[in-house]
PDB file of C-alpha atoms in Angstrom:
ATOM      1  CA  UNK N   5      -5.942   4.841 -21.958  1.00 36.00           C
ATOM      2  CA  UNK N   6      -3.930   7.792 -23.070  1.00 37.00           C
ATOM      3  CA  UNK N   7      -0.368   7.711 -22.177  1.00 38.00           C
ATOM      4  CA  UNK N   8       0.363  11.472 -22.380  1.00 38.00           C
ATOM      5  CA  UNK N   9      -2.366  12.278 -19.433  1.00 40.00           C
ATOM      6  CA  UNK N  10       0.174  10.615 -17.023  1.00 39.00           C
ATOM      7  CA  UNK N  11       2.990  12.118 -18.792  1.00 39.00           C
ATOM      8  CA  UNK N  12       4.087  14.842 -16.232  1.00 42.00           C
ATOM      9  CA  UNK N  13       3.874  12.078 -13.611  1.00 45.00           C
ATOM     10  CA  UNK N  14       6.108  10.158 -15.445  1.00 41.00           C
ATOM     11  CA  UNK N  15       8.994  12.778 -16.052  1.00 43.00           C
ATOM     12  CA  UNK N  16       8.357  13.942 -12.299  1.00 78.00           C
ATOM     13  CA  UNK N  17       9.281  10.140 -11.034  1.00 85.00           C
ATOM     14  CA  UNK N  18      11.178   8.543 -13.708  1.00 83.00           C
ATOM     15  CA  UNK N  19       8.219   6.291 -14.143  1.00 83.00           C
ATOM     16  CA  UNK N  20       8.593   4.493 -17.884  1.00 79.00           C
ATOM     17  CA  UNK N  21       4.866   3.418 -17.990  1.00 80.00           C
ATOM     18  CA  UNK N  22       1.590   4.995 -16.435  1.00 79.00           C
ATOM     19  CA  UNK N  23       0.231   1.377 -15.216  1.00 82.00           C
ATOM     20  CA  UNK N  24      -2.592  -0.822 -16.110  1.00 85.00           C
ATOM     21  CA  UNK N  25      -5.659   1.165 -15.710  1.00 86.00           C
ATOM     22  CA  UNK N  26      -9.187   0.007 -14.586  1.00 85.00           C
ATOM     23  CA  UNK N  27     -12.416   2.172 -15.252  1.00 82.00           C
ATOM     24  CA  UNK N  28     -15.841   1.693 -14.452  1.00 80.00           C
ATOM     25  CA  UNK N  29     -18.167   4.628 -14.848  1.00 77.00           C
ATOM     26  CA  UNK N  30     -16.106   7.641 -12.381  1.00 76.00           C
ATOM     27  CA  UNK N  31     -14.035   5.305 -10.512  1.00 76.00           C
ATOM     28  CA  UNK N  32     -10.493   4.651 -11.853  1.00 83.00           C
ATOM     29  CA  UNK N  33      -7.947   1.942 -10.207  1.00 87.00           C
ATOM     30  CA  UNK N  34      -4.479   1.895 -11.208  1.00 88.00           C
ATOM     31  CA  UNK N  35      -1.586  -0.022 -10.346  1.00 91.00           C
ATOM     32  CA  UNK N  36       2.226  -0.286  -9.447  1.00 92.00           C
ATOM     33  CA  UNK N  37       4.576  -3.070  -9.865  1.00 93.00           C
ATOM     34  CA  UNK N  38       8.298  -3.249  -8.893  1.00 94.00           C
ATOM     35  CA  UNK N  39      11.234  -4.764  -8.790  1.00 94.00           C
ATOM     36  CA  UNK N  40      14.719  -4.196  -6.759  1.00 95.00           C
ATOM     37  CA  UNK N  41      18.162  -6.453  -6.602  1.00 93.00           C
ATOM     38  CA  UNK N  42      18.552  -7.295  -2.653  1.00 92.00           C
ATOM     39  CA  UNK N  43      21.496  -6.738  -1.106  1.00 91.00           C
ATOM     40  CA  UNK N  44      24.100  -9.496  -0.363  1.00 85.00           C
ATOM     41  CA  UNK N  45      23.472  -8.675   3.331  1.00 85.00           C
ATOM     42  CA  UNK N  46      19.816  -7.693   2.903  1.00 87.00           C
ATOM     43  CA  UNK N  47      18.138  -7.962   6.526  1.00 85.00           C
ATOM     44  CA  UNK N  48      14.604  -9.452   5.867  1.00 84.00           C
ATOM     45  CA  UNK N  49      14.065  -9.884   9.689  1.00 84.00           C
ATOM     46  CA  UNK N  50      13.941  -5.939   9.873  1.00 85.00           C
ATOM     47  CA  UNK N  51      12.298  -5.660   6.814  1.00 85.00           C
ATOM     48  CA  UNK N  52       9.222  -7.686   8.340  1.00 87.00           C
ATOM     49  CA  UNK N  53       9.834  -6.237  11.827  1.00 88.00           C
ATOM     50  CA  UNK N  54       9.088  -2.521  10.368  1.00 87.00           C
ATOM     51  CA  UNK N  55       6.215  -3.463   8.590  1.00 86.00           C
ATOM     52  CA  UNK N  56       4.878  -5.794  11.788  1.00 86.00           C
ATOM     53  CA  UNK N  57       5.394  -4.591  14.628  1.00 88.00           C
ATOM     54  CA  UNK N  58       4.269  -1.131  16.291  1.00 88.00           C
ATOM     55  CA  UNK N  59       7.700  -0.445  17.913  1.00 90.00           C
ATOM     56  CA  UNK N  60       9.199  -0.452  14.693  1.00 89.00           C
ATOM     57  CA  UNK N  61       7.387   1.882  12.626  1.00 89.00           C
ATOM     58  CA  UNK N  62       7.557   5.467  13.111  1.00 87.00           C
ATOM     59  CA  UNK N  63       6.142   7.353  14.627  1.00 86.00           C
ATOM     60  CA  UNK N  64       5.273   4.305  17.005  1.00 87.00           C
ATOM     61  CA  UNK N  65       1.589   5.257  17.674  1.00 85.00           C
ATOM     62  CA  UNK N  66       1.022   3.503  14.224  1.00 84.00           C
ATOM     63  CA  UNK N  67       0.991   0.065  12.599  1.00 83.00           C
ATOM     64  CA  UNK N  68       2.228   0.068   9.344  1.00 84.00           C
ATOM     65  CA  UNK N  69      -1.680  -0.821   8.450  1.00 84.00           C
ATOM     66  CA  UNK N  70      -3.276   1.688  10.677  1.00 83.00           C
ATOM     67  CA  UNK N  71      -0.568   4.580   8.217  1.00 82.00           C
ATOM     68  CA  UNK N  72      -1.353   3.151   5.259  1.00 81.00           C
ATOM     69  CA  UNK N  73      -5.191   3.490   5.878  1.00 79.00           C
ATOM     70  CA  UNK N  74      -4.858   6.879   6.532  1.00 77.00           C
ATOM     71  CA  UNK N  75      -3.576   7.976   3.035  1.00 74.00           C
ATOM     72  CA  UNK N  76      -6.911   7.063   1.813  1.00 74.00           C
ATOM     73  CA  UNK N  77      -5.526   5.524  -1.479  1.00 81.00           C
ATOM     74  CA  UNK N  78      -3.839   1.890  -1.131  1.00 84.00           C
ATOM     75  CA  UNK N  79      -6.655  -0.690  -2.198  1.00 86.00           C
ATOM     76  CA  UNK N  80      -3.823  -3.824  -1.587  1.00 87.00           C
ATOM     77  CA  UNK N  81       0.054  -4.039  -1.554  1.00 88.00           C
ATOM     78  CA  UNK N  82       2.221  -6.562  -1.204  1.00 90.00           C
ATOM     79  CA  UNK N  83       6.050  -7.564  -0.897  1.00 92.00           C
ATOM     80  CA  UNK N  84       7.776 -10.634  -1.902  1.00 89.00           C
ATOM     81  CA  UNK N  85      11.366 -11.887  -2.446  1.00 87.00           C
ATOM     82  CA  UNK N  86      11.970 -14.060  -5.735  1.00 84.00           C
ATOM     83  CA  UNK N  87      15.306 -15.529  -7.146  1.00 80.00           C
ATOM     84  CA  UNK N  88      16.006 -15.933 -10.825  1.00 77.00           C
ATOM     85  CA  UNK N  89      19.148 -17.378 -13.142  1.00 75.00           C
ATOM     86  CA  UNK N  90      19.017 -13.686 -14.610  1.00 77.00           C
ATOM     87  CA  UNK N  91      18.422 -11.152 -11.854  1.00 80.00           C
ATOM     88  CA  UNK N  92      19.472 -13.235  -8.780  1.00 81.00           C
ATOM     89  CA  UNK N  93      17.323 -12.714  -5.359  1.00 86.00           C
ATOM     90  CA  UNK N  94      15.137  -9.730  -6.017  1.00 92.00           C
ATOM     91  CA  UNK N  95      12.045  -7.902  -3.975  1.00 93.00           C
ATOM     92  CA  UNK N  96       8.846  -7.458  -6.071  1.00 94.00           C
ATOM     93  CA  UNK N  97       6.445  -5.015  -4.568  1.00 94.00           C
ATOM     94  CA  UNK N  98       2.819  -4.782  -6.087  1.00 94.00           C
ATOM     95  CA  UNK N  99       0.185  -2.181  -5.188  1.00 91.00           C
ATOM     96  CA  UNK N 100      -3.310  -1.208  -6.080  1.00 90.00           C
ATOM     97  CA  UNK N 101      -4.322   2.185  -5.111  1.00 88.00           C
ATOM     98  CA  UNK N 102      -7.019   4.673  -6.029  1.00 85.00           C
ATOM     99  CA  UNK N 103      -6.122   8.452  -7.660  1.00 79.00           C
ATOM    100  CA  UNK N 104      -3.247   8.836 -10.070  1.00 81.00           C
ATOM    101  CA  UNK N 105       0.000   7.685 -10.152  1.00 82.00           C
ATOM    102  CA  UNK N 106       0.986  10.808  -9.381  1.00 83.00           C
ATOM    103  CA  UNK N 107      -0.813  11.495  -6.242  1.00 83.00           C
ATOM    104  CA  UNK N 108       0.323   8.017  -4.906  1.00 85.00           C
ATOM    105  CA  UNK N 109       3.844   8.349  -5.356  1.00 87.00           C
ATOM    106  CA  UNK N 110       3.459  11.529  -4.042  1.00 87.00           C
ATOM    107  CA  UNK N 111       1.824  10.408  -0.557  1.00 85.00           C
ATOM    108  CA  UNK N 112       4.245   7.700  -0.455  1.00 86.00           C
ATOM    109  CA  UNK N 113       6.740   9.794   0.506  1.00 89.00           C
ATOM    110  CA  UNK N 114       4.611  10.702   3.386  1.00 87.00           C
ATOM    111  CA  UNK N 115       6.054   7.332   5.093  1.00 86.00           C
ATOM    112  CA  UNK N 116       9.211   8.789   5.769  1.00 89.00           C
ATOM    113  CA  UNK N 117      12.735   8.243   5.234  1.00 92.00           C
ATOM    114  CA  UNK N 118      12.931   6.216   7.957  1.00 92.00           C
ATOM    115  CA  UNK N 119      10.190   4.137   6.936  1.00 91.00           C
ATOM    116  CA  UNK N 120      11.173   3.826   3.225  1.00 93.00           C
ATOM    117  CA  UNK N 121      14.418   3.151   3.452  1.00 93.00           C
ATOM    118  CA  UNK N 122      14.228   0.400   6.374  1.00 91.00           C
ATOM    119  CA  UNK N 123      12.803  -1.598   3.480  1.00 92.00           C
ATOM    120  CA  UNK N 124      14.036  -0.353  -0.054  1.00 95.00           C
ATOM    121  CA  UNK N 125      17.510   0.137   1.897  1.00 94.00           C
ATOM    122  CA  UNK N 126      18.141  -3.427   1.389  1.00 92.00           C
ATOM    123  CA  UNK N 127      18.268  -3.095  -2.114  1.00 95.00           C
ATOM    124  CA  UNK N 128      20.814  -2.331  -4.349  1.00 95.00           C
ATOM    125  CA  UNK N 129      21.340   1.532  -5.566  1.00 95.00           C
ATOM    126  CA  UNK N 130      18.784   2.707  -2.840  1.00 96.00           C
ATOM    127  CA  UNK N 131      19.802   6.174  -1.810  1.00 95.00           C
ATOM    128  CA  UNK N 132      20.711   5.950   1.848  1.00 92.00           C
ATOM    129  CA  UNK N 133      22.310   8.051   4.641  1.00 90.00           C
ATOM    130  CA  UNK N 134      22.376  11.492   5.965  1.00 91.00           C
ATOM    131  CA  UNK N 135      22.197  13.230   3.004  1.00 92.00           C
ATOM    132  CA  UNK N 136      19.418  10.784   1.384  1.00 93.00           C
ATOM    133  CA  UNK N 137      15.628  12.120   1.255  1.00 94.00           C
ATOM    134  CA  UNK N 138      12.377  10.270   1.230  1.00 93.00           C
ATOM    135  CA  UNK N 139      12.151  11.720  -1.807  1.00 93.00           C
ATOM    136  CA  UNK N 140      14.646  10.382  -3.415  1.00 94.00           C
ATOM    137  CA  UNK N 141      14.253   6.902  -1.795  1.00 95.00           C
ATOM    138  CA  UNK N 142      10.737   6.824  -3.738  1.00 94.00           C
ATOM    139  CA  UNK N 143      12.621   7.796  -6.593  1.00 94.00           C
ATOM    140  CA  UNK N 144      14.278   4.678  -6.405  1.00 95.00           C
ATOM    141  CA  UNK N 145      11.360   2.893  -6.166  1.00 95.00           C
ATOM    142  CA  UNK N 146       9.636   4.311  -9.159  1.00 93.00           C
ATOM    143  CA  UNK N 147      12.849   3.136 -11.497  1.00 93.00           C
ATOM    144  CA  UNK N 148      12.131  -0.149 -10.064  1.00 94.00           C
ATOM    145  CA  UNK N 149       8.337  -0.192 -12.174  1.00 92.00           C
ATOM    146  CA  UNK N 150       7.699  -3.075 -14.567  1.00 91.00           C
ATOM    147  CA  UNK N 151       4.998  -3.623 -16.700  1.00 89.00           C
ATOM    148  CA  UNK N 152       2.264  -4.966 -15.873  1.00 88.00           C
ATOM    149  CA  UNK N 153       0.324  -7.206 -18.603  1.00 88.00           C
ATOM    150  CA  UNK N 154      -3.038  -8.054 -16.668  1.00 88.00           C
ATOM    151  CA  UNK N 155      -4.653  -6.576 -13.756  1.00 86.00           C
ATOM    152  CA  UNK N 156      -7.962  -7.464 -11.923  1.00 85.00           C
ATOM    153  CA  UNK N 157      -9.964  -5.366  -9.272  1.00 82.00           C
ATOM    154  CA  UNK N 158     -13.323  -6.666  -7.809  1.00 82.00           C
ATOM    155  CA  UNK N 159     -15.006  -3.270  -7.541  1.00 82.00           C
ATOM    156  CA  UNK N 160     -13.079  -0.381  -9.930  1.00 81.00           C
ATOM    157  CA  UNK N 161     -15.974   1.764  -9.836  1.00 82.00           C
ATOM    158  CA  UNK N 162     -15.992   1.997  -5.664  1.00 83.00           C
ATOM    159  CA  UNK N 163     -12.937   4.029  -4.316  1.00 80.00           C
ATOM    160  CA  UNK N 164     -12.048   3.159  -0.963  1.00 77.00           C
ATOM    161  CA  UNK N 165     -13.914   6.250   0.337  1.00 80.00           C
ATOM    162  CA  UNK N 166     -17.180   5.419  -1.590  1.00 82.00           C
ATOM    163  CA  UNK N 167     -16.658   1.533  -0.042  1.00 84.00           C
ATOM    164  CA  UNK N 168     -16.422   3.227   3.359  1.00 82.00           C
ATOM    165  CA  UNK N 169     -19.132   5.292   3.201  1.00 86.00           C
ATOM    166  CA  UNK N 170     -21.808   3.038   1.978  1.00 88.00           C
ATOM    167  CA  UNK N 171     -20.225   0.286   4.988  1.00 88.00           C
ATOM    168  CA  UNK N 172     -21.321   2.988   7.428  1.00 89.00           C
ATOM    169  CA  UNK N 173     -24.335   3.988   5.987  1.00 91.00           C
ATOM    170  CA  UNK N 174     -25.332   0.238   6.056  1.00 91.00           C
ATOM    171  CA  UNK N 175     -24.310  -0.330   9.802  1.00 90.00           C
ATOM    172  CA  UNK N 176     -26.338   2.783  10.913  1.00 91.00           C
ATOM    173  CA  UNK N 177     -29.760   1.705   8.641  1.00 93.00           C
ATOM    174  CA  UNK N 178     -29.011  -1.230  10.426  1.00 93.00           C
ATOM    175  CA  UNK N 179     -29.234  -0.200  13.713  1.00 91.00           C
ATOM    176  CA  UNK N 180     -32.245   2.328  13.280  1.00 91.00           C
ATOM    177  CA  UNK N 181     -33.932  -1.029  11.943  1.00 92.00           C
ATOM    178  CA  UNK N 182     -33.065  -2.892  14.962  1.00 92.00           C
ATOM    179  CA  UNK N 183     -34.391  -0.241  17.256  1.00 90.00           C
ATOM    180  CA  UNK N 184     -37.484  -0.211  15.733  1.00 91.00           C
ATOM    181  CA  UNK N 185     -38.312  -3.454  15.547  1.00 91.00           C
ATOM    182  CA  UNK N 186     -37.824  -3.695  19.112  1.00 89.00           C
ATOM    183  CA  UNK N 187     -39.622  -0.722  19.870  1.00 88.00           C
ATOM    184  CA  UNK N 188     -36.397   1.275  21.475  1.00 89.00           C
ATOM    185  CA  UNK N 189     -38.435   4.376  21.486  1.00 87.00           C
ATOM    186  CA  UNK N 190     -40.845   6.732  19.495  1.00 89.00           C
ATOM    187  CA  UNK N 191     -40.958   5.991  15.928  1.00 90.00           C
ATOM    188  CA  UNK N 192     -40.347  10.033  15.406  1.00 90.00           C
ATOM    189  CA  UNK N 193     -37.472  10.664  17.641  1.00 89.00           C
ATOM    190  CA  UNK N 194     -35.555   7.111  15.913  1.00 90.00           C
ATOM    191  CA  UNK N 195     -36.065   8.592  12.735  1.00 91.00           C
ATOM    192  CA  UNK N 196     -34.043  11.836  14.116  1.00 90.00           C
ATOM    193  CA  UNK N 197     -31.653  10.155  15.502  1.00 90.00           C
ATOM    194  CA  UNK N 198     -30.873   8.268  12.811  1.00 90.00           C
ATOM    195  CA  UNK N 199     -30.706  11.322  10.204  1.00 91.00           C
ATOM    196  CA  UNK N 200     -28.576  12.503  12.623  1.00 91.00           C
ATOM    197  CA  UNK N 201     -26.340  10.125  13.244  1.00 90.00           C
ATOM    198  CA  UNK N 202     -26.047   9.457   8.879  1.00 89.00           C
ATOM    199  CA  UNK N 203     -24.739  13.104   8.908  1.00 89.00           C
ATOM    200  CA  UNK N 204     -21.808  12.333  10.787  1.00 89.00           C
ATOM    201  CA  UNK N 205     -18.635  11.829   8.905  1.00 86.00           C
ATOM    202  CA  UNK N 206     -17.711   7.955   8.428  1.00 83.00           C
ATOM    203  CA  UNK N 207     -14.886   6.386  10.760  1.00 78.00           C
ATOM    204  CA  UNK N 208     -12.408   4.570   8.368  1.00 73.00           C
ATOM    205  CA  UNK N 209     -12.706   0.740   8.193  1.00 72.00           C
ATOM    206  CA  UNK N 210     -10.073  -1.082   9.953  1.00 71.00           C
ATOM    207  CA  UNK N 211      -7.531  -2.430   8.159  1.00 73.00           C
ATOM    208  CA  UNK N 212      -4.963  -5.032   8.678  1.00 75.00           C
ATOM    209  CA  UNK N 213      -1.504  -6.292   7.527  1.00 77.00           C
ATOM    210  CA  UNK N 214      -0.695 -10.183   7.536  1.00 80.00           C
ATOM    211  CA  UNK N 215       2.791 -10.615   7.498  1.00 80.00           C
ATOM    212  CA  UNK N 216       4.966 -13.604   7.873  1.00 79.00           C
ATOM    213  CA  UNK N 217       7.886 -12.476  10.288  1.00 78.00           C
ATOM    214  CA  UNK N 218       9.626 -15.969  10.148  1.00 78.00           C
ATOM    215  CA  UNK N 219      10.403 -14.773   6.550  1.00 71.00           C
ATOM    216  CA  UNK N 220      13.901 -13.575   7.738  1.00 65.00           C
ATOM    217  CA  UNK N 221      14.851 -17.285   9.393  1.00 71.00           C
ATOM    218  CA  UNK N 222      13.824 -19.184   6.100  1.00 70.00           C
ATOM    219  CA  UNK N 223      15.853 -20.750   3.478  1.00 69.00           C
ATOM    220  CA  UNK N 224      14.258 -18.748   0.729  1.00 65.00           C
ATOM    221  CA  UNK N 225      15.756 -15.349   2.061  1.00 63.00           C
ATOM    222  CA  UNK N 226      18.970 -16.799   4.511  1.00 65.00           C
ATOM    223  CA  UNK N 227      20.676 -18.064   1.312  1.00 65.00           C
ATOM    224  CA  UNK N 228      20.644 -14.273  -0.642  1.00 62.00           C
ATOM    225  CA  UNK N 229      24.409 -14.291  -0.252  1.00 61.00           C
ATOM    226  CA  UNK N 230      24.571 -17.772  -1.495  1.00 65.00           C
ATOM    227  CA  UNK N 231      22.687 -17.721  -4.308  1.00 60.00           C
ATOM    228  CA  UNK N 232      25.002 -14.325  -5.381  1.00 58.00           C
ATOM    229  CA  UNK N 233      28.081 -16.696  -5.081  1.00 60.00           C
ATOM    230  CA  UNK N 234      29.529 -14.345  -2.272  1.00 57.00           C
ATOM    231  CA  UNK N 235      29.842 -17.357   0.442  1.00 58.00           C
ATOM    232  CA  UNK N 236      29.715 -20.709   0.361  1.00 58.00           C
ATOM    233  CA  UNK N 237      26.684 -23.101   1.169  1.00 54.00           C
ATOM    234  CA  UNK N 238      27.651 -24.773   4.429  1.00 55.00           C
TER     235      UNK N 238
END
């Protein structure tokens, strides 16, 4: 790995490292890992609502899965609260994602301000209000990067593209081989249609989100302003 390839990416978001990086032949997988102090007053239920439910993401026609998908990069990400001596309650947020660092803070912004900070605006030192930019919300989040000392990716040399091709390509062989076995129609005119239909551009694979939206009503996150001595246990 050379450090000073990801250098301008670095100075551009304030990022102190360039990641753990996977390669296997072309295909390169990086990696982001973060932590943020929570507010005293953090509200986890609308944290989990946003990234849950359709009504809360914006715009509304998406899930937070179905707009992630689309930016093509995002292998795997995940969000979690922890609470330590030394840094008190604190979200982590960990995220695999094809293309450069660069690129995927980059498209991150492309969630939205509204998005970004309904999340990273209950931590500490987030940028938020009118005059507050997407921008500078993933700013935020890019100061938050820690080092990462192992990483491990089941297929580096696939991009999520590549894996999305060759899952269509193997659902259409599939179903020219189905059709003639069972004699659907002239060998000739299968064979057509099937060229055909491997020409088309590949739908992407759905994805999903699982998300535990009793998080907010558990002991682990209730007790934030407890555990920052600001109010007493009951």
């Amino acid at each position: 790995m050379n450090p000073d390839k990801y250098a301008n990416s670095a100075v551009e978001w304030d990022l102190r490292h360039p990641g753990l990086i996977l390669k296997d032949g072309d295909g390169v997988v990086h990696e982001f890992t973060g932590m943020w102090p929570l507010k005293p007053d953090a509200d986890l239920a609308k944290f989990t609502n946003k990234l849950a439910f359709r009504e809360f993401w914006n715009p509304p026609e998406l899930t937070f899965a179905e707009a992630t998908t689309l930016l093509g990069l995002i292998r795997a990400a995940r969000w979690f609260v922890g609470t330590s001596t030394e840094f008190g309650p604190t979200l982590y947020f960990v995220t695999q994602f094809d293309s450069s660092l660069e690129k995927y803070f980059d498209d991150f912004v492309l969630n939205g301000k509204e998005n970004l900070e309904a999340i990273w605006g209950q931590c500490i030192g987030c940028p938020t209000g009118p005059e507050a930019t997407a921008r500078d919300i993933v700013q935020y989040i890019a100061r938050g990067q820690m080092k990462t000392l192992a990483l491990y990716d089941a297929f580096p040399s696939l991009s999520n593209s590549q894996i999305e091709k060759q899952a269509d390509v193997y659902a259409k062989t599939q179903k020219f081989q189905r059709a003639v076995a069972k004699g659907e129609g002239k060998l000739e005119d299968l064979v057509d249609s099937f060229l055909v239909e491997l020409a088309k551009p590949f739908d992407h694979v759905r994805s999903g989100a699982a998300i535990d939206t009793d998080a907010g009503k558990e002991p682990q996150f209730t007790n934030v302003p407890e555990r920052l001595g600001l109010k007493k246990a009951a």
